[in-house]
Short mmCIF file of C-alpha atoms in Angstrom, two decimals:
data_model
loop_
_atom_site.label_atom_id
_atom_site.label_comp_id
_atom_site.label_asym_id
_atom_site.label_seq_id
_atom_site.Cartn_x
_atom_site.Cartn_y
_atom_site.Cartn_z
CA MET A 1 81.86 3.26 8.95
CA THR A 2 78.43 2.28 7.09
CA SER A 3 75.95 4.93 7.27
CA PRO A 4 72.77 3.60 9.02
CA ALA A 5 70.07 2.19 6.49
CA VAL A 6 67.68 4.86 5.70
CA ALA A 7 64.21 3.59 6.60
CA GLN A 8 61.92 2.92 3.82
CA ALA A 9 58.00 3.61 4.06
CA PRO A 10 55.78 0.97 3.26
CA SER A 11 54.53 1.03 -0.29
CA ALA A 12 51.11 0.57 -0.82
CA PRO A 13 49.26 -2.38 -1.84
CA PRO A 14 48.45 -2.71 -5.61
CA LYS A 15 44.94 -2.01 -6.55
CA PRO A 16 42.94 -4.61 -7.95
CA VAL A 17 42.77 -4.85 -11.79
CA GLN A 18 38.92 -4.20 -12.30
CA ARG A 19 37.96 -6.33 -15.52
CA LEU A 20 35.92 -4.63 -18.54
CA ALA A 21 32.88 -6.55 -17.47
CA ASP A 22 33.21 -5.60 -13.70
CA ARG A 23 33.46 -1.73 -14.73
CA VAL A 24 30.74 -2.01 -17.10
CA PHE A 25 28.46 -3.52 -14.57
CA SER A 26 29.39 -1.35 -11.86
CA GLY A 27 28.67 1.62 -14.53
CA ALA A 28 25.24 0.25 -15.07
CA ALA A 29 24.29 -0.26 -11.73
CA LEU A 30 25.34 2.88 -10.60
CA THR A 31 23.29 4.49 -13.36
CA ALA A 32 20.13 2.72 -12.53
CA GLY A 33 20.26 3.82 -8.94
CA SER A 34 20.88 7.46 -10.05
CA LEU A 35 18.21 7.34 -12.68
CA ILE A 36 15.62 6.01 -9.90
CA LEU A 37 16.67 9.39 -7.94
CA ALA A 38 16.80 11.41 -11.04
CA THR A 39 13.00 10.21 -12.05
CA LEU A 40 11.80 11.06 -8.94
CA ALA A 41 13.01 13.91 -8.73
CA ALA A 42 11.71 15.22 -12.17
CA VAL A 43 8.15 13.73 -11.19
CA ALA A 44 8.38 16.01 -7.87
CA ALA A 45 9.45 18.88 -9.85
CA PHE A 46 6.68 18.58 -12.50
CA LEU A 47 4.24 18.32 -10.05
CA VAL A 48 5.06 21.42 -7.92
CA VAL A 49 5.68 23.64 -11.02
CA GLN A 50 1.99 22.47 -12.65
CA SER A 51 0.42 22.95 -9.08
CA VAL A 52 1.56 26.26 -8.35
CA PRO A 53 -1.23 28.30 -10.79
CA ALA A 54 -4.04 26.30 -9.01
CA ILE A 55 -2.84 27.35 -5.79
CA THR A 56 -1.90 31.03 -6.40
CA THR A 57 -5.15 31.58 -8.82
CA ASP A 58 -8.37 32.96 -7.60
CA PRO A 59 -10.55 30.42 -7.09
CA GLU A 60 -13.34 32.18 -8.99
CA ASP A 61 -11.13 31.48 -12.15
CA ILE A 62 -11.40 27.71 -11.37
CA SER A 63 -14.82 26.24 -12.57
CA ILE A 64 -14.05 22.91 -10.60
CA LEU A 65 -13.62 25.08 -7.24
CA ALA A 66 -17.10 26.62 -7.67
CA GLY A 67 -15.70 29.72 -5.76
CA GLU A 68 -14.36 27.55 -2.58
CA ASN A 69 -11.09 27.54 -1.35
CA PHE A 70 -8.37 25.43 -2.51
CA TRP A 71 -7.62 23.41 0.55
CA SER A 72 -11.68 22.77 1.17
CA TYR A 73 -11.57 21.12 -2.38
CA VAL A 74 -8.27 18.96 -1.56
CA VAL A 75 -9.04 17.91 2.05
CA PRO A 76 -11.98 15.70 1.46
CA LEU A 77 -10.17 13.91 -1.29
CA VAL A 78 -7.23 13.34 1.10
CA PHE A 79 -9.21 12.16 3.60
CA GLY A 80 -11.18 9.82 1.27
CA THR A 81 -8.21 8.51 -0.08
CA ILE A 82 -6.46 7.56 3.38
CA TRP A 83 -9.98 6.43 4.77
CA SER A 84 -10.57 4.00 2.34
CA ALA A 85 -6.99 2.53 2.18
CA ALA A 86 -7.01 2.15 5.72
CA ILE A 87 -10.30 0.45 5.82
CA ALA A 88 -9.04 -1.97 3.55
CA LEU A 89 -5.43 -2.52 4.90
CA VAL A 90 -7.14 -3.52 8.02
CA MET A 91 -9.38 -5.99 6.35
CA ALA A 92 -6.62 -7.53 3.91
CA VAL A 93 -3.60 -7.57 6.37
CA PRO A 94 -4.94 -10.55 8.84
CA VAL A 95 -6.24 -12.33 5.95
CA ALA A 96 -3.10 -12.00 4.00
CA ILE A 97 -0.90 -13.17 6.93
CA GLY A 98 -3.35 -15.98 7.54
CA ILE A 99 -3.25 -17.30 4.15
CA ALA A 100 0.49 -16.85 4.09
CA LEU A 101 1.18 -18.93 7.70
CA PHE A 102 -1.40 -21.56 5.97
CA ILE A 103 0.63 -21.68 2.97
CA SER A 104 3.89 -21.85 4.45
CA HIS A 105 3.28 -24.17 7.81
CA TYR A 106 0.31 -25.91 7.57
CA ALA A 107 -0.80 -27.05 4.08
CA PRO A 108 0.55 -30.02 2.45
CA ARG A 109 3.16 -29.25 -0.25
CA ARG A 110 0.94 -30.04 -3.48
CA LEU A 111 -1.68 -27.91 -1.92
CA ALA A 112 0.44 -25.16 -0.79
CA GLN A 113 2.02 -24.75 -4.49
CA GLY A 114 -1.22 -24.97 -6.08
CA LEU A 115 -2.69 -22.36 -3.55
CA GLY A 116 0.21 -20.23 -3.77
CA TYR A 117 -0.20 -20.17 -7.74
CA ILE A 118 -4.02 -19.09 -7.28
CA ILE A 119 -3.01 -16.17 -5.33
CA ASP A 120 -0.33 -14.87 -7.90
CA LEU A 121 -2.52 -15.19 -10.61
CA LEU A 122 -5.42 -12.93 -8.65
CA ALA A 123 -2.46 -10.18 -8.68
CA ALA A 124 -2.69 -10.34 -12.43
CA VAL A 125 -6.31 -9.45 -12.58
CA PRO A 126 -7.19 -6.16 -14.19
CA SER A 127 -8.29 -3.49 -11.94
CA VAL A 128 -11.13 -2.56 -14.39
CA VAL A 129 -12.28 -6.08 -13.96
CA PHE A 130 -12.42 -5.82 -9.96
CA GLY A 131 -14.66 -2.32 -10.63
CA LEU A 132 -17.13 -4.37 -12.59
CA TRP A 133 -17.39 -7.13 -9.92
CA GLY A 134 -17.54 -4.42 -7.38
CA ALA A 135 -20.26 -2.28 -8.72
CA ASN A 136 -22.38 -4.69 -10.62
CA THR A 137 -22.29 -8.01 -8.37
CA LEU A 138 -20.73 -6.86 -4.73
CA ALA A 139 -22.82 -3.52 -4.02
CA PRO A 140 -26.04 -5.00 -4.95
CA ALA A 141 -25.31 -8.14 -2.75
CA VAL A 142 -24.16 -6.53 0.39
CA GLN A 143 -26.98 -3.62 -0.16
CA PRO A 144 -29.59 -5.64 2.68
CA PHE A 145 -26.60 -6.51 4.80
CA TYR A 146 -25.97 -2.67 5.03
CA SER A 147 -29.77 -1.97 5.70
CA TRP A 148 -29.72 -4.66 8.75
CA LEU A 149 -26.55 -3.21 10.17
CA THR A 150 -27.98 0.50 9.99
CA GLU A 151 -31.41 -0.87 11.59
CA ASN A 152 -29.66 -2.70 14.13
CA LEU A 153 -26.33 -1.18 15.08
CA GLY A 154 -27.09 2.48 13.61
CA TRP A 155 -26.21 3.66 17.18
CA PHE A 156 -22.43 3.11 16.31
CA PRO A 157 -21.07 5.88 14.36
CA LEU A 158 -19.42 3.72 11.43
CA PHE A 159 -22.71 2.29 10.83
CA ALA A 160 -25.15 5.24 10.93
CA PRO A 161 -27.96 5.58 9.02
CA PRO A 162 -29.40 6.20 6.21
CA ALA A 163 -28.17 3.08 4.32
CA SER A 164 -27.20 3.45 0.56
CA GLY A 165 -29.84 1.92 -1.45
CA THR A 166 -27.11 0.86 -4.09
CA GLY A 167 -24.74 -0.30 -1.80
CA ARG A 168 -22.10 1.73 -3.50
CA THR A 169 -20.35 3.07 -0.37
CA ILE A 170 -16.88 3.69 0.83
CA LEU A 171 -17.22 0.27 2.80
CA THR A 172 -17.87 -1.57 -0.87
CA ALA A 173 -14.97 0.34 -2.25
CA ALA A 174 -12.91 -0.46 0.68
CA VAL A 175 -13.45 -4.46 -0.02
CA VAL A 176 -12.61 -4.09 -3.27
CA LEU A 177 -9.27 -2.40 -2.55
CA ALA A 178 -8.85 -5.28 -0.10
CA VAL A 179 -9.16 -7.98 -2.55
CA MET A 180 -7.08 -6.24 -4.73
CA ILE A 181 -4.10 -5.64 -2.59
CA LEU A 182 -4.55 -9.04 -0.82
CA PRO A 183 -2.13 -11.15 -3.17
CA ILE A 184 0.84 -8.71 -2.83
CA ILE A 185 0.71 -9.03 0.82
CA THR A 186 0.24 -12.59 0.74
CA ALA A 187 3.09 -13.25 -1.45
CA LEU A 188 5.38 -11.24 0.22
CA CYS A 189 4.36 -12.54 3.85
CA ARG A 190 4.46 -16.18 2.64
CA GLU A 191 8.31 -15.80 1.07
CA ILE A 192 9.39 -13.84 4.37
CA PHE A 193 7.60 -16.85 6.50
CA LEU A 194 9.62 -19.38 4.53
CA GLN A 195 12.80 -17.50 5.27
CA THR A 196 12.65 -17.89 8.85
CA PRO A 197 15.87 -19.79 10.21
CA VAL A 198 14.97 -23.38 10.80
CA LEU A 199 17.08 -23.49 14.07
CA HIS A 200 14.71 -20.85 15.30
CA GLU A 201 11.94 -23.16 14.66
CA GLU A 202 13.35 -26.35 15.85
CA ALA A 203 14.46 -24.70 18.95
CA ALA A 204 10.77 -23.56 19.75
CA LEU A 205 9.37 -27.13 19.12
CA ALA A 206 12.34 -28.38 21.15
CA LEU A 207 11.57 -26.70 24.34
CA GLY A 208 7.88 -27.86 23.96
CA ALA A 209 6.11 -25.36 21.87
CA THR A 210 3.04 -26.08 19.60
CA ARG A 211 3.00 -25.44 16.07
CA TRP A 212 1.08 -21.97 16.99
CA GLU A 213 3.31 -21.19 19.54
CA MET A 214 6.52 -21.91 17.71
CA ILE A 215 4.82 -19.43 14.92
CA ARG A 216 3.88 -16.55 17.50
CA ILE A 217 7.56 -16.86 19.09
CA ALA A 218 9.69 -17.42 16.07
CA VAL A 219 7.98 -16.96 12.82
CA LEU A 220 6.17 -13.92 13.62
CA PRO A 221 8.83 -11.76 15.09
CA PHE A 222 11.17 -12.81 12.38
CA GLY A 223 8.94 -11.83 9.69
CA ARG A 224 7.62 -8.29 11.31
CA ALA A 225 9.66 -5.73 9.49
CA GLY A 226 8.87 -7.76 6.47
CA ILE A 227 4.92 -7.69 7.31
CA ILE A 228 5.29 -3.85 7.59
CA SER A 229 6.83 -3.59 4.31
CA ALA A 230 4.23 -6.22 2.59
CA ALA A 231 1.50 -3.92 4.26
CA MET A 232 3.01 -0.98 3.17
CA LEU A 233 2.88 -2.02 -0.36
CA GLY A 234 -0.29 -3.34 -0.21
CA LEU A 235 -1.22 0.44 1.28
CA GLY A 236 0.28 2.01 -1.66
CA ARG A 237 -1.64 0.22 -4.33
CA ALA A 238 -4.96 1.22 -2.21
CA LEU A 239 -4.01 4.73 -2.15
CA GLY A 240 -3.03 5.09 -6.10
CA GLU A 241 -5.97 2.56 -7.31
CA THR A 242 -8.21 4.54 -9.91
CA MET A 243 -10.50 2.61 -11.89
CA ALA A 244 -11.99 0.24 -9.49
CA VAL A 245 -12.69 3.20 -6.87
CA ALA A 246 -14.20 5.22 -9.55
CA MET A 247 -16.60 2.44 -10.92
CA VAL A 248 -17.54 1.36 -7.58
CA LEU A 249 -17.75 4.33 -5.19
CA SER A 250 -20.75 6.84 -5.18
CA SER A 251 -18.74 10.04 -4.09
CA SER A 252 -20.52 13.08 -2.79
CA GLY A 253 -17.37 14.76 -1.48
CA ALA A 254 -18.54 15.00 2.19
CA ILE A 255 -16.03 14.35 4.93
CA THR A 256 -17.55 11.52 7.19
CA PHE A 257 -16.66 8.53 8.99
CA ALA A 258 -19.79 6.40 8.10
CA LEU A 259 -19.34 3.53 6.16
CA LEU A 260 -22.89 2.87 4.82
CA THR A 261 -24.28 6.08 3.73
CA SER A 262 -24.76 7.30 -0.05
CA SER A 263 -22.49 10.32 1.45
CA ASN A 264 -19.21 8.93 0.67
CA PRO A 265 -15.57 10.96 0.28
CA SER A 266 -13.95 10.67 -3.13
CA THR A 267 -10.39 9.30 -3.43
CA ILE A 268 -7.87 11.63 -5.11
CA ALA A 269 -6.73 9.09 -7.74
CA ALA A 270 -10.52 8.45 -8.51
CA ASN A 271 -11.49 12.32 -8.74
CA ILE A 272 -8.71 12.86 -11.29
CA ALA A 273 -9.62 9.88 -13.54
CA LEU A 274 -13.47 11.32 -13.36
CA SER A 275 -12.81 15.09 -14.05
CA PHE A 276 -9.47 14.94 -16.02
CA PRO A 277 -11.14 14.32 -19.50
CA GLU A 278 -13.54 17.19 -19.23
CA ALA A 279 -10.59 19.81 -17.50
CA TYR A 280 -9.38 22.82 -19.08
CA GLY A 281 -6.94 25.72 -17.92
CA TYR A 282 -6.80 25.99 -14.41
CA ASN A 283 -8.73 22.83 -13.70
CA VAL A 284 -5.89 20.83 -15.21
CA ASN A 285 -3.36 22.40 -12.69
CA LEU A 286 -6.00 21.94 -10.01
CA LEU A 287 -5.86 17.95 -10.45
CA ILE A 288 -2.26 17.93 -10.92
CA ALA A 289 -2.01 19.73 -7.57
CA THR A 290 -4.31 17.10 -5.97
CA GLY A 291 -1.99 14.40 -7.55
CA LEU A 292 0.97 16.21 -5.82
CA MET A 293 -1.05 15.86 -2.35
CA LEU A 294 -1.20 11.98 -3.14
CA PHE A 295 2.79 12.24 -3.92
CA ALA A 296 3.29 13.55 -0.56
CA ILE A 297 1.09 11.26 1.24
CA THR A 298 2.81 8.49 -0.36
CA LEU A 299 6.32 9.32 0.47
CA VAL A 300 5.24 9.99 4.20
CA ILE A 301 3.62 6.68 4.84
CA ASN A 302 6.73 4.90 3.11
CA ALA A 303 9.22 6.94 5.34
CA LEU A 304 7.17 6.32 8.46
CA ALA A 305 7.04 2.61 7.27
CA ARG A 306 10.80 2.52 6.62
CA TYR A 307 11.53 4.24 10.20
CA VAL A 308 8.87 1.46 11.92
CA ILE A 309 10.99 -1.66 10.21
CA ASN A 310 14.14 0.05 11.22
CA ARG A 311 13.06 0.41 14.73
CA ARG A 312 11.88 -3.44 14.98
CA LYS A 313 14.85 -5.62 13.60
CA GLU A 314 15.35 -8.14 16.33
CA PHE A 315 16.58 -11.14 14.11
CA SER A 316 19.47 -11.43 11.90
CA GLY A 317 18.21 -14.08 9.85
CA ALA A 318 21.41 -16.03 10.32
CA ASN A 319 20.87 -19.97 10.27
#
């Protein structure tokens, strides 16, 4: 009598053999990704360690503070940074979306290619050139317009008098920032609009939609997350811009929403650039502490943008 066959456990499938090139590439990719996180952590640690003396030291020992509290010095800079960048974003995003839509859906192919190259070249202009243009050309040109606004619309808080005699106001700095971030937002939005599934566009047109209606119901919803990402990338550039704002803005350290007066809040980056050459001792730590505030603002804004993007994904993008 034969004994029953012993049931054997199924053997595990053999693991695929990775070639040397695959292992090298995988290790290089992992190293690069880890290096980004390590660099970010090192920058954060440096800023925190160097900022502690400025926060814990007696304000009387820090000449820049002039006896004031640390937060009374930092808050106007944070306000000016966010306020100027927000104004620039409000001006740049609608124009960038309009240019991107014109290039992607309205302009002939040759004109679209040439205009796209021009927009991309605008991003290569150094910031100091924008600063020179803003301080020497734009500010004197818009000063009469600022005077007219304060005389006729001075009842509106944003246009409260008196108008600056030089035109170097927070609004002028925001215009310069808007021009600087315009090519970045435009280029990204253009590529996003070109990736809209053709079936979505053809379906809208087949239902009788006009070209603008097709863009409104198919292109813009598809590219919504990308538009937010492009705007946040431009906002990051505006928040950290240094030389252009330092050359254009005439700051007094005040917290005010008035756009046309000579009393303007400064920005963190511009204040560091102007104050660092003469800083010494705890003053250096104070400027690094303001840099830590800018670092934190950038992280918070990017986290909020990522949260908004993840909540508004409506299309998969598959054709």
